[in-house]
Coordinates of C-alpha atoms in Angstrom, one line a residue:
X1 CA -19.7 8.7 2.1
X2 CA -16.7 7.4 3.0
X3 CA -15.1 6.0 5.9
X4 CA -11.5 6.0 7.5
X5 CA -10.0 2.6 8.3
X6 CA -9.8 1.1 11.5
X7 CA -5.5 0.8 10.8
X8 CA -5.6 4.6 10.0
X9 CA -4.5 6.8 13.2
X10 CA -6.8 9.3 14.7
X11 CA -4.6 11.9 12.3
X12 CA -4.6 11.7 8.7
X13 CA -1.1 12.0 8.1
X14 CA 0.1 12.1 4.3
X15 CA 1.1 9.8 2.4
X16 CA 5.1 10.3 2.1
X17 CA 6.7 7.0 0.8
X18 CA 5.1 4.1 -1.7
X19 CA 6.6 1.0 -2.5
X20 CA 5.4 -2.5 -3.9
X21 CA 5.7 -5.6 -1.8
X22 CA 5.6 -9.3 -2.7
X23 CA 4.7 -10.2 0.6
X24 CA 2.4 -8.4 2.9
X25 CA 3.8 -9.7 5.9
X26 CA 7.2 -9.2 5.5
X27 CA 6.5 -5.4 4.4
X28 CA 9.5 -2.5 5.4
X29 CA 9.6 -0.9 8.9
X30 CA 6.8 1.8 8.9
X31 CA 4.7 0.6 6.0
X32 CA 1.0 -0.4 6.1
X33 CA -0.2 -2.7 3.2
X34 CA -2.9 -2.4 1.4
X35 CA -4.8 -5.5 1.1
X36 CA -8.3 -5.0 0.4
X37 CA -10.6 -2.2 -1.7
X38 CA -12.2 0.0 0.3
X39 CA -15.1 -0.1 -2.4
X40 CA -16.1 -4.5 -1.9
X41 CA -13.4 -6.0 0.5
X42 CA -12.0 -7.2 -2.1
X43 CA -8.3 -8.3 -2.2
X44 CA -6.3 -5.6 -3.6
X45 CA -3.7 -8.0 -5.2
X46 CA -1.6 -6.0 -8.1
X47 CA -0.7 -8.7 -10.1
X48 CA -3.7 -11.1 -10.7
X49 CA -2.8 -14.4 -11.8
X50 CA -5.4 -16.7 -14.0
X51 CA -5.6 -20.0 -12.7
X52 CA -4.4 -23.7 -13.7
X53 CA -1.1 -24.4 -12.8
X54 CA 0.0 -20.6 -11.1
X55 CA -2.5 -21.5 -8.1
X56 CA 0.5 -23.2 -6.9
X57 CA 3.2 -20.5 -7.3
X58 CA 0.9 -17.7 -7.1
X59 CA 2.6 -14.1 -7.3
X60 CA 0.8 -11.5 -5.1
X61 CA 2.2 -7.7 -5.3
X62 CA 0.4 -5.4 -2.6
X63 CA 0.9 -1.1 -2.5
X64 CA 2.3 -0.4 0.8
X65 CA 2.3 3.1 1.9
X66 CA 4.3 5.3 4.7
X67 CA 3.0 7.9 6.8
X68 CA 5.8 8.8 9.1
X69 CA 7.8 11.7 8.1
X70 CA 11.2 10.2 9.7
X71 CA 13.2 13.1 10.1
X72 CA 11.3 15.7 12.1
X73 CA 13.6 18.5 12.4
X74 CA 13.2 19.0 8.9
X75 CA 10.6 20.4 6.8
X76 CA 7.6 18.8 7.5
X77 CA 6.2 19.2 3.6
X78 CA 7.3 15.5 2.7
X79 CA 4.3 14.1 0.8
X80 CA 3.7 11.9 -2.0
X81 CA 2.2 14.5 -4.6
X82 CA 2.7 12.8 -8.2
X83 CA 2.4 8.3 -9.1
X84 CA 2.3 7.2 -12.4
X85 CA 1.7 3.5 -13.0
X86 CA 2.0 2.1 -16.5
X87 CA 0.4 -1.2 -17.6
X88 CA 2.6 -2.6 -21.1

């Protein structure tokens, strides 16, 4: 079963804007990052670096999502409905 986030509101409101950050504290206004799995807690760190010498100048990327639809006198049908992520 799964279970809603304590940073979730008491709506579900749906997802209407992604982007990437490279730093989860300096994310844009309205975004939430996403920093750990729901599955283990684990950190949910895009871009995995192996270790040696990048510990030092470690890149982190995190998902950040939106949920505010910012114009509300518009349609209110503003959700995310398609993502497609490609690894080369």
């Amino acid at each position: 079963m799964l279970n809603r986030s304590q940073e979730m509101e008491e709506q579900c409101l749906p997802i209407v804007s992604l982007v990437i950050v490279a730093d989860k504290s300096r994310c844009p206004a309205n975004f939430v990052p996403i920093t750990s799995t729901h599955d283990d807690n684990s950190d949910a760190d895009l871009w995995k670096d192996g270790f040696g010498f990048g510990i030092f100048t470690r890149s982190v990327r995190y998902l950040a999502v939106n949920r505010r639809v910012a114009d509300t006198n518009g349609p209110l049908d503003n959700r995310l409905i398609i993502i497609l992520l490609f690894t080369l």
